[in-house]
PDB file of C-alpha atoms in Angstrom:
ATOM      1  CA  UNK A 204      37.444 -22.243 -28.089  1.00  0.00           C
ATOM      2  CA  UNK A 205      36.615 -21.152 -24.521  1.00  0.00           C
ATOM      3  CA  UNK A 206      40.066 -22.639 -23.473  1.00  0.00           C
ATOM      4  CA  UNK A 207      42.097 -20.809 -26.259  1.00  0.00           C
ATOM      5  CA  UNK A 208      40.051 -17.684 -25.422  1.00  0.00           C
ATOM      6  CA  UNK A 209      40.625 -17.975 -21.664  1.00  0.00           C
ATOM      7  CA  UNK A 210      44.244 -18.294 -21.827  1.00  0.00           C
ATOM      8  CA  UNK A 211      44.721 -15.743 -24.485  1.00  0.00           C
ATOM      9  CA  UNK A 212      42.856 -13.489 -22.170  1.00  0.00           C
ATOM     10  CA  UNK A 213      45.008 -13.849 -19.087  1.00  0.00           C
ATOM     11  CA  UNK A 214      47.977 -13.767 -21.183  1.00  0.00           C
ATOM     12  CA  UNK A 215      46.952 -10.219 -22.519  1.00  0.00           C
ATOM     13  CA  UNK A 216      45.703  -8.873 -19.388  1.00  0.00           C
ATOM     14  CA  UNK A 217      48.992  -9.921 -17.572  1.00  0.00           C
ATOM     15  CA  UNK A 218      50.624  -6.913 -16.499  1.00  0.00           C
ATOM     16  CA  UNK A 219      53.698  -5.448 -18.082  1.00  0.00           C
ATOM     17  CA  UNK A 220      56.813  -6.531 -16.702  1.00  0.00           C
ATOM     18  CA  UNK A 221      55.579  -9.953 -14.788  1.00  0.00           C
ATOM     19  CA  UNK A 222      55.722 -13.139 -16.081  1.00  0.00           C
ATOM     20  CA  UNK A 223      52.658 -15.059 -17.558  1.00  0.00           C
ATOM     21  CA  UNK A 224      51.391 -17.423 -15.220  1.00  0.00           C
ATOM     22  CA  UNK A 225      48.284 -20.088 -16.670  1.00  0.00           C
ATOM     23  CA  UNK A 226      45.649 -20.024 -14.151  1.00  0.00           C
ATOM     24  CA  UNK A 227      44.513 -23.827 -15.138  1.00  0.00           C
ATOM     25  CA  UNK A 228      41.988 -23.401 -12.557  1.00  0.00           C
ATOM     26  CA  UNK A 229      40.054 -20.414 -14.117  1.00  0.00           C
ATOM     27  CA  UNK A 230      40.419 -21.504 -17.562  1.00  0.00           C
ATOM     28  CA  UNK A 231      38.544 -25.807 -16.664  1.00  0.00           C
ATOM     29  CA  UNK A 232      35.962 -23.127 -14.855  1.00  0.00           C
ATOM     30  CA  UNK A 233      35.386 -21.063 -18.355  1.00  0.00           C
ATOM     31  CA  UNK A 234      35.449 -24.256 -20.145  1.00  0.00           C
ATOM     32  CA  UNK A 235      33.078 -25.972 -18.186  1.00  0.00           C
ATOM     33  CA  UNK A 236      30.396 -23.256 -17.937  1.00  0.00           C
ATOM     34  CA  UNK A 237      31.258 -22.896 -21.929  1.00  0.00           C
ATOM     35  CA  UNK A 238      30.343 -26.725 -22.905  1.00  0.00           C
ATOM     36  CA  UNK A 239      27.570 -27.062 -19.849  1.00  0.00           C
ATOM     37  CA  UNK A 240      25.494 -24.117 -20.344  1.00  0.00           C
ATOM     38  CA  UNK A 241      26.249 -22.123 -22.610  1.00  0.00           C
ATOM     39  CA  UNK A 242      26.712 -23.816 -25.747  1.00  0.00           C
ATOM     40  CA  UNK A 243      23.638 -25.899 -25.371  1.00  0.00           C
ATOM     41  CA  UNK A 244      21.519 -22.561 -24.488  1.00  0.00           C
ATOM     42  CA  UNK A 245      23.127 -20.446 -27.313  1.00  0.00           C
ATOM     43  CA  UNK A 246      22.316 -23.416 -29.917  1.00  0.00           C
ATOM     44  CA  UNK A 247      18.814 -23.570 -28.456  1.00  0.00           C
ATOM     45  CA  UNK A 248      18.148 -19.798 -28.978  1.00  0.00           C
ATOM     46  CA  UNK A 249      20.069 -19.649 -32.654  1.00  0.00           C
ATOM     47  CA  UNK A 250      17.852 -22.629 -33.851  1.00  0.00           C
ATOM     48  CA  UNK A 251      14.552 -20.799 -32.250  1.00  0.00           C
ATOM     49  CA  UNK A 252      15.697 -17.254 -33.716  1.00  0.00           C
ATOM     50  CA  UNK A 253      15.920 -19.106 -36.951  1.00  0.00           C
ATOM     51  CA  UNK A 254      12.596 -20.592 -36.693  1.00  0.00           C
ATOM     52  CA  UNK A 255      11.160 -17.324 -35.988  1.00  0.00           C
ATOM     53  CA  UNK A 256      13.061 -15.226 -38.298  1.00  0.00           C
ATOM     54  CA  UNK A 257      14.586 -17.606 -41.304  1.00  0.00           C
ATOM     55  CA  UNK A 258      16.312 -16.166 -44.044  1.00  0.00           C
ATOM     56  CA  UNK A 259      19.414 -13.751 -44.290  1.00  0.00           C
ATOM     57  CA  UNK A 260      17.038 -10.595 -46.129  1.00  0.00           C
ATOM     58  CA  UNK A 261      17.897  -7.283 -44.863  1.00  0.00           C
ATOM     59  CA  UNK A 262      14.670  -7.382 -42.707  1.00  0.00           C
ATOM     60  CA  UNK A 263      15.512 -10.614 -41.279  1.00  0.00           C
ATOM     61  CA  UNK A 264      19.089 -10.072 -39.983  1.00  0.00           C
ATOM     62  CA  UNK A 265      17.281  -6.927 -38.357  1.00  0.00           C
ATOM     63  CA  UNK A 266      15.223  -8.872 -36.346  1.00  0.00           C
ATOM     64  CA  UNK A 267      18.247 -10.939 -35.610  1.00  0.00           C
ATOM     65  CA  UNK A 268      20.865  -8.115 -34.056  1.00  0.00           C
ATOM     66  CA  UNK A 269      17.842  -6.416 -32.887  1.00  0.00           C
ATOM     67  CA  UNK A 270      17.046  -9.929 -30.810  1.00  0.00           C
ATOM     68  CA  UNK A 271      20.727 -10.383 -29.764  1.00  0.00           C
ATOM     69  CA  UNK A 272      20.724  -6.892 -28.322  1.00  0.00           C
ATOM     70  CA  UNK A 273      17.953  -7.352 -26.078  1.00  0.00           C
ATOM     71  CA  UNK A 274      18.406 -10.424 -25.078  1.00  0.00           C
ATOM     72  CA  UNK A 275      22.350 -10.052 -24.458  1.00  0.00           C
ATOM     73  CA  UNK A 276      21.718  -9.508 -20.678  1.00  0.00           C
ATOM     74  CA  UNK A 277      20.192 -12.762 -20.272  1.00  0.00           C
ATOM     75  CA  UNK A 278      23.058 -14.418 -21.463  1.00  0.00           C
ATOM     76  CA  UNK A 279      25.532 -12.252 -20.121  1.00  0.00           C
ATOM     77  CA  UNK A 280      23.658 -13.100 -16.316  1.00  0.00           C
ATOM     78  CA  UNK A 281      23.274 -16.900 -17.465  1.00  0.00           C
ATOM     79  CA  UNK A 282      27.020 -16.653 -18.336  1.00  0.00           C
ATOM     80  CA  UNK A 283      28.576 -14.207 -15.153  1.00  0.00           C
ATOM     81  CA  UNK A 284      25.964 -16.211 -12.687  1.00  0.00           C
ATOM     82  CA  UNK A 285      27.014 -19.954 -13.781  1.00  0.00           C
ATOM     83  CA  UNK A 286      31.170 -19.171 -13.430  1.00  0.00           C
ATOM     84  CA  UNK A 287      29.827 -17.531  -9.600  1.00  0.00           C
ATOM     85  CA  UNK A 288      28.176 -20.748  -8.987  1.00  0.00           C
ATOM     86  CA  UNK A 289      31.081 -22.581 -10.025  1.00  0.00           C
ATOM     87  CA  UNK A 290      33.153 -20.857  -8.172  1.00  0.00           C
ATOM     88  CA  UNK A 291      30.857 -21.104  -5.206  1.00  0.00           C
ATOM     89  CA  UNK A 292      30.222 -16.977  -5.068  1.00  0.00           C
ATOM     90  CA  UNK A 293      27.401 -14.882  -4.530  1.00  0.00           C
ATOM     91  CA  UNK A 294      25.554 -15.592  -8.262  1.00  0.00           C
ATOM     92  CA  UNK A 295      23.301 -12.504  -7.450  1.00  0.00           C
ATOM     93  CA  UNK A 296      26.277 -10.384  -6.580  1.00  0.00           C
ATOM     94  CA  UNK A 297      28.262 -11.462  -9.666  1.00  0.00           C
ATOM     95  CA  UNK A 298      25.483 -10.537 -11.847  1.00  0.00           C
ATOM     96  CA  UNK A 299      24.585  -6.854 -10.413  1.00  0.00           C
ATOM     97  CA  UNK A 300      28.301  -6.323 -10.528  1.00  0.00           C
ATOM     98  CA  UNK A 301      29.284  -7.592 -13.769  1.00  0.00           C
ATOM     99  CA  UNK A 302      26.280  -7.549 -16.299  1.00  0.00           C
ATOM    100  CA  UNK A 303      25.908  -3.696 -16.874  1.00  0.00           C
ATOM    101  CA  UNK A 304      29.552  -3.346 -17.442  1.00  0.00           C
ATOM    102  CA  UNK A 305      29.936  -6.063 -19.800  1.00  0.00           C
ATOM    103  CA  UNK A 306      27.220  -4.920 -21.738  1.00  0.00           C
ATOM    104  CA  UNK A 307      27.762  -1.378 -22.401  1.00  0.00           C
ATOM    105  CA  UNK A 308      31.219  -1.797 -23.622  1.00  0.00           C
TER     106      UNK A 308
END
């Protein structure tokens, strides 16, 4: 899914009037931090966030969007840091710069 996403990204953000060109480059990057780290960390959190808060009770799924909300800067910094280190960049730089934006919208 992070391949079809990637692609489907730089094909909409291509800009009007120039011809799509696949970056192959930047999608192997999104697919690699996808599979490497953040698959294996979002399975880890879902099965702990189920442990803590099981069951699908108004209360419950509360506590889970409540969770995901606070904790989406984490992942959004695991995410925007691990494509910087892949793409040997500043990982602190990449974070200040892109977190905040990415999570307000």
């Amino acid at each position: 899914s992070c391949a079809v996403g990637d692609v489907a990204a730089q094909r909409v953000t291509t800009e009007e009037g120039h011809e799509f060109a696949w970056n192959a480059r930047r999608t192997g990057e999104f697919v690699a931090v996808g599979a490497l780290v953040m698959a294996p960390t979002s399975h880890f959190f879902e099965m702990q966030m189920e442990r803590a808060l099981p069951g699908n009770a108004a209360r419950e799924i509360a506590g889970k969007v409540l969770t995901r909300v606070v904790l989406a800067p984490c992942f959004l910094s695991l995410s925007f840091g691990s494509l910087a280190l892949v793409r040997q960049r500043d990982v602190a730089d990449a974070v200040r710069s892109s977190v905040w934006p990415a999570w307000k919208t």
